[in-house]
CSV table of C-alpha atoms in Angstrom, one decimal:
chain,number,residue,atom,x,y,z
X,30,UNK,CA,165.9,98.2,9.6
X,31,UNK,CA,165.7,101.6,9.1
X,32,UNK,CA,162.7,104.2,8.2
X,33,UNK,CA,164.9,107.3,7.7
X,34,UNK,CA,167.3,109.6,9.6
X,35,UNK,CA,169.3,112.5,11.5
X,36,UNK,CA,173.8,115.0,15.8
X,37,UNK,CA,180.3,117.9,21.0
X,38,UNK,CA,183.5,116.4,21.0
X,39,UNK,CA,185.1,114.0,23.8
X,40,UNK,CA,188.0,115.5,25.6
X,41,UNK,CA,190.2,112.5,25.8
X,42,UNK,CA,193.1,112.8,23.1
X,43,UNK,CA,193.3,110.5,20.2
X,44,UNK,CA,188.8,110.6,20.0
X,45,UNK,CA,186.6,111.9,17.3
X,46,UNK,CA,188.1,115.4,16.1
X,47,UNK,CA,184.3,116.0,14.6
X,48,UNK,CA,180.8,114.8,14.7
X,49,UNK,CA,181.6,112.7,11.1
X,50,UNK,CA,178.5,112.1,9.1
X,51,UNK,CA,178.2,108.6,8.8
X,52,UNK,CA,177.2,106.4,5.8
X,53,UNK,CA,173.6,104.2,7.2
X,54,UNK,CA,175.2,101.0,6.9
X,55,UNK,CA,178.8,101.9,8.6
X,56,UNK,CA,176.2,103.1,12.4
X,57,UNK,CA,174.2,99.5,11.8
X,58,UNK,CA,177.5,98.1,11.7
X,59,UNK,CA,178.8,100.0,14.9
X,60,UNK,CA,177.5,98.3,17.9
X,61,UNK,CA,178.5,95.1,17.0
X,62,UNK,CA,181.7,96.6,16.9
X,63,UNK,CA,181.4,98.2,20.3
X,64,UNK,CA,180.1,94.6,21.5
X,65,UNK,CA,183.2,92.8,20.5
X,66,UNK,CA,185.8,94.9,21.7
X,67,UNK,CA,183.8,95.1,25.3
X,68,UNK,CA,184.0,91.6,24.6
X,69,UNK,CA,187.6,91.7,24.3
X,70,UNK,CA,188.1,93.7,27.0
X,71,UNK,CA,186.2,91.4,29.2
X,72,UNK,CA,188.9,88.7,29.0
X,73,UNK,CA,192.1,91.8,29.2
X,74,UNK,CA,192.9,92.4,25.4
X,75,UNK,CA,194.4,96.1,25.4
X,76,UNK,CA,194.9,95.9,21.4
X,77,UNK,CA,193.2,93.7,18.5
X,78,UNK,CA,193.9,93.7,14.8
X,79,UNK,CA,191.7,94.6,12.3
X,80,UNK,CA,191.5,91.2,11.3
X,81,UNK,CA,190.4,90.0,14.5
X,82,UNK,CA,187.8,92.4,15.4
X,83,UNK,CA,186.3,91.7,11.8
X,84,UNK,CA,186.4,88.1,12.5
X,85,UNK,CA,185.0,89.3,16.3
X,86,UNK,CA,182.2,90.7,14.9
X,87,UNK,CA,181.4,88.8,11.7
X,88,UNK,CA,182.3,91.1,8.7
X,89,UNK,CA,185.3,91.3,6.6
X,90,UNK,CA,188.4,93.3,7.7
X,91,UNK,CA,188.3,95.7,4.8
X,92,UNK,CA,184.7,96.9,5.2
X,93,UNK,CA,186.0,97.3,9.2
X,94,UNK,CA,188.8,99.5,8.3
X,95,UNK,CA,186.8,101.8,6.1
X,96,UNK,CA,184.2,102.1,8.9
X,97,UNK,CA,186.6,102.8,11.6
X,98,UNK,CA,188.4,105.5,9.0
X,99,UNK,CA,185.4,107.8,9.2
X,100,UNK,CA,185.7,107.9,12.7
X,101,UNK,CA,189.5,109.1,12.3
X,102,UNK,CA,190.8,105.6,13.7
X,103,UNK,CA,193.1,103.7,11.8
X,104,UNK,CA,195.1,101.7,14.2
X,105,UNK,CA,199.4,101.4,14.6
X,106,UNK,CA,201.2,99.5,12.1
X,107,UNK,CA,201.7,96.0,13.4
X,108,UNK,CA,199.8,96.4,16.7
X,109,UNK,CA,196.4,97.0,15.7
X,110,UNK,CA,193.7,99.6,17.3
X,111,UNK,CA,193.8,100.2,21.1
X,112,UNK,CA,190.5,98.4,22.2
X,113,UNK,CA,189.3,101.1,25.7
X,114,UNK,CA,190.0,104.4,23.0
X,115,UNK,CA,188.5,102.5,20.4
X,116,UNK,CA,185.2,101.8,23.0
X,117,UNK,CA,185.4,105.2,24.1
X,118,UNK,CA,185.2,106.9,20.4
X,119,UNK,CA,182.5,104.7,19.5
X,120,UNK,CA,180.6,104.7,22.1
X,121,UNK,CA,181.0,108.7,21.7
X,122,UNK,CA,179.6,108.5,18.6
X,123,UNK,CA,176.4,106.3,19.3
X,124,UNK,CA,175.5,108.5,22.1
X,125,UNK,CA,176.5,106.5,24.8
X,126,UNK,CA,178.5,108.5,26.7
X,127,UNK,CA,175.2,109.1,28.3
X,128,UNK,CA,171.9,107.0,29.6
X,129,UNK,CA,169.2,107.4,28.1
X,130,UNK,CA,165.7,107.4,29.2
X,131,UNK,CA,163.0,105.0,26.9
X,132,UNK,CA,159.6,104.7,27.1
X,133,UNK,CA,157.6,101.7,26.7
X,134,UNK,CA,153.8,101.7,25.1
X,135,UNK,CA,152.4,98.5,25.3
X,136,UNK,CA,152.6,95.8,27.8
X,137,UNK,CA,151.3,92.9,26.0
X,138,UNK,CA,153.5,89.6,25.4
X,139,UNK,CA,156.5,91.5,23.5
X,140,UNK,CA,155.8,94.3,25.6
X,141,UNK,CA,156.6,92.1,28.8
X,142,UNK,CA,159.7,90.9,27.5
X,143,UNK,CA,161.2,94.2,26.7
X,144,UNK,CA,160.0,95.2,30.0
X,145,UNK,CA,162.5,92.6,31.7
X,146,UNK,CA,166.0,93.0,29.1
X,147,UNK,CA,169.0,93.3,31.0
X,148,UNK,CA,170.7,94.3,27.8
X,149,UNK,CA,169.1,97.5,27.5
X,150,UNK,CA,170.8,98.7,31.3
X,151,UNK,CA,174.1,97.3,30.2
X,152,UNK,CA,174.5,99.0,26.9
X,153,UNK,CA,173.3,103.0,28.1
X,154,UNK,CA,169.8,102.6,28.3
X,155,UNK,CA,166.7,103.0,31.1
X,156,UNK,CA,163.2,102.3,30.4
X,157,UNK,CA,161.8,104.7,32.7
X,158,UNK,CA,158.4,104.5,31.9
X,159,UNK,CA,155.3,102.1,30.9
X,160,UNK,CA,152.2,102.9,29.3
X,161,UNK,CA,149.4,100.9,27.5
X,162,UNK,CA,145.8,102.1,27.0
X,163,UNK,CA,144.4,98.9,28.2
X,164,UNK,CA,142.8,99.5,31.8
X,165,UNK,CA,143.3,96.1,32.7
X,166,UNK,CA,147.1,96.5,32.6
X,167,UNK,CA,147.1,100.3,33.7
X,168,UNK,CA,148.5,99.7,37.9
X,169,UNK,CA,150.1,97.1,37.2
X,170,UNK,CA,153.7,96.7,38.6
X,171,UNK,CA,155.9,95.2,35.9
X,172,UNK,CA,160.2,95.4,36.5
X,173,UNK,CA,159.8,98.2,39.1
X,174,UNK,CA,157.4,99.9,37.3
X,175,UNK,CA,154.2,101.2,37.4
X,176,UNK,CA,152.2,100.3,34.1
X,177,UNK,CA,150.9,104.5,33.3
X,178,UNK,CA,147.8,105.9,30.7
X,179,UNK,CA,148.9,106.2,27.6
X,180,UNK,CA,147.1,110.0,28.7
X,181,UNK,CA,150.1,110.5,31.0
X,182,UNK,CA,152.6,110.2,28.3
X,183,UNK,CA,153.5,114.1,27.8
X,184,UNK,CA,154.0,114.2,31.6
X,185,UNK,CA,156.3,111.6,31.7
X,186,UNK,CA,158.2,112.7,29.0
X,187,UNK,CA,159.0,115.7,30.5
X,188,UNK,CA,159.9,114.7,34.5
X,189,UNK,CA,161.8,111.7,33.2
X,190,UNK,CA,163.7,113.7,30.0
X,191,UNK,CA,162.4,111.0,27.9
X,192,UNK,CA,163.4,111.3,23.9
X,193,UNK,CA,163.8,107.6,23.1
X,194,UNK,CA,160.2,105.7,22.5
X,195,UNK,CA,159.3,101.9,22.1
X,196,UNK,CA,156.3,101.2,20.5
X,197,UNK,CA,155.3,97.1,20.9
X,198,UNK,CA,151.2,97.8,20.2
X,199,UNK,CA,148.9,96.1,17.4
X,200,UNK,CA,149.7,97.8,14.5
X,201,UNK,CA,146.5,99.3,14.5
X,202,UNK,CA,147.5,101.6,16.9
X,203,UNK,CA,150.7,102.1,16.0
X,204,UNK,CA,150.6,105.3,14.2
X,205,UNK,CA,148.2,106.9,16.8
X,206,UNK,CA,150.5,106.1,19.5
X,207,UNK,CA,153.7,107.0,17.5
X,208,UNK,CA,151.3,110.7,17.2
X,209,UNK,CA,151.4,110.9,20.5
X,210,UNK,CA,155.1,110.2,21.1
X,211,UNK,CA,156.2,112.8,18.9
X,212,UNK,CA,153.5,115.5,20.6
X,213,UNK,CA,154.8,114.5,23.9
X,214,UNK,CA,158.4,115.6,22.4
X,215,UNK,CA,160.1,112.2,21.6
X,216,UNK,CA,162.2,112.2,18.5
X,217,UNK,CA,163.4,109.0,18.2
X,218,UNK,CA,161.1,105.6,17.8
X,219,UNK,CA,162.1,101.9,17.9
X,220,UNK,CA,158.9,100.2,16.3
X,221,UNK,CA,158.4,96.7,17.0
X,222,UNK,CA,154.5,96.9,15.3
X,223,UNK,CA,154.1,95.3,11.9
X,224,UNK,CA,153.7,98.8,9.8
X,225,UNK,CA,155.3,102.0,8.5
X,226,UNK,CA,154.7,105.0,10.3
X,227,UNK,CA,154.6,108.5,9.1
X,228,UNK,CA,156.6,111.0,10.9
X,229,UNK,CA,157.5,114.4,10.8
X,230,UNK,CA,161.2,115.4,9.9
X,231,UNK,CA,163.7,115.3,12.2
X,232,UNK,CA,161.9,112.3,13.9
X,233,UNK,CA,164.0,109.2,13.5
X,234,UNK,CA,162.4,105.6,12.8
X,235,UNK,CA,163.8,102.4,13.1
X,236,UNK,CA,161.6,99.2,12.4
X,237,UNK,CA,162.2,96.0,13.8
X,238,UNK,CA,159.5,92.8,11.5
X,239,UNK,CA,160.5,89.8,13.1
X,240,UNK,CA,158.2,88.3,10.6
X,241,UNK,CA,160.1,90.1,7.9
X,242,UNK,CA,163.7,88.7,9.3
X,243,UNK,CA,161.9,84.9,9.2
X,244,UNK,CA,161.0,85.9,5.4
X,245,UNK,CA,164.1,86.5,4.3
X,246,UNK,CA,165.8,83.7,5.9
X,247,UNK,CA,163.0,81.4,4.3
X,248,UNK,CA,164.1,82.7,1.5
X,249,UNK,CA,168.3,81.9,2.0
X,250,UNK,CA,166.7,78.3,2.7
X,251,UNK,CA,165.0,78.4,-0.6
X,252,UNK,CA,167.7,79.1,-2.7
X,253,UNK,CA,169.6,76.6,-0.8
X,254,UNK,CA,167.5,74.1,-1.7
X,255,UNK,CA,166.7,75.1,-5.4
X,256,UNK,CA,170.7,75.1,-5.9
X,257,UNK,CA,171.3,71.5,-4.4
X,258,UNK,CA,168.0,70.3,-6.8
X,259,UNK,CA,169.9,71.4,-9.8
X,260,UNK,CA,172.6,69.0,-11.5
X,261,UNK,CA,175.8,70.3,-10.6
X,262,UNK,CA,174.8,73.1,-8.8
X,263,UNK,CA,176.6,75.0,-5.9
X,264,UNK,CA,176.6,73.1,-2.4
X,265,UNK,CA,175.4,76.4,0.0
X,266,UNK,CA,178.4,74.9,2.4
X,267,UNK,CA,180.6,76.1,-0.4
X,268,UNK,CA,182.9,78.9,0.5
X,269,UNK,CA,182.6,81.0,3.5
X,270,UNK,CA,180.2,83.8,3.2
X,271,UNK,CA,178.9,86.7,5.9
X,272,UNK,CA,176.3,86.6,7.8
X,273,UNK,CA,172.9,87.4,5.5
X,274,UNK,CA,172.5,90.9,6.1
X,275,UNK,CA,176.2,92.2,7.4
């Protein structure tokens, strides 16, 4: 989920000629395409059809072709897309051609889990600093780092070149943490706290609320149950559907 939004051209031949202004929905799907492409590359695939890539990413092929056309990538008739080239193009657009330094604020249960998640490093992100306001947490080692007091945030942002902050605090503390991140120079925030943040123009926020996602799934369960309860109602298994939210 996104609260709001905000962009070197690769030197390789056939890469994106200029930085495109992409629709938000396309941006949200690019990481799915990238994950599928990396899986294909690991199995030795050099090319992939639009239908094959769409199936691997969980979208329809027409949507995928339109998304990739925004990157200037149209594939080759009868051959498909060059897997390695498309990986380079998408990684460039997502800014993954450089490793991003990330600060994590809040080292409770969720923060501990995020700090130990190996998937960040494999996708080009380094958690370089951990912060908390709780004196009992400050100074503790966690996944190779020492938890620092939130008062040291500004210094760490400069020293580590941090541009992305992750908020894993209770909702009541999230806005103050966001203010501290912005004041320190952080321009992108991933917010796990169940609240809406107020940030100035030029600061991008992505919101992850697991309870909201469960509520959306609850709606779909309710709808399926209602359909089966209606005489002649459509079976929820009828037809193939894309995943919810795609």
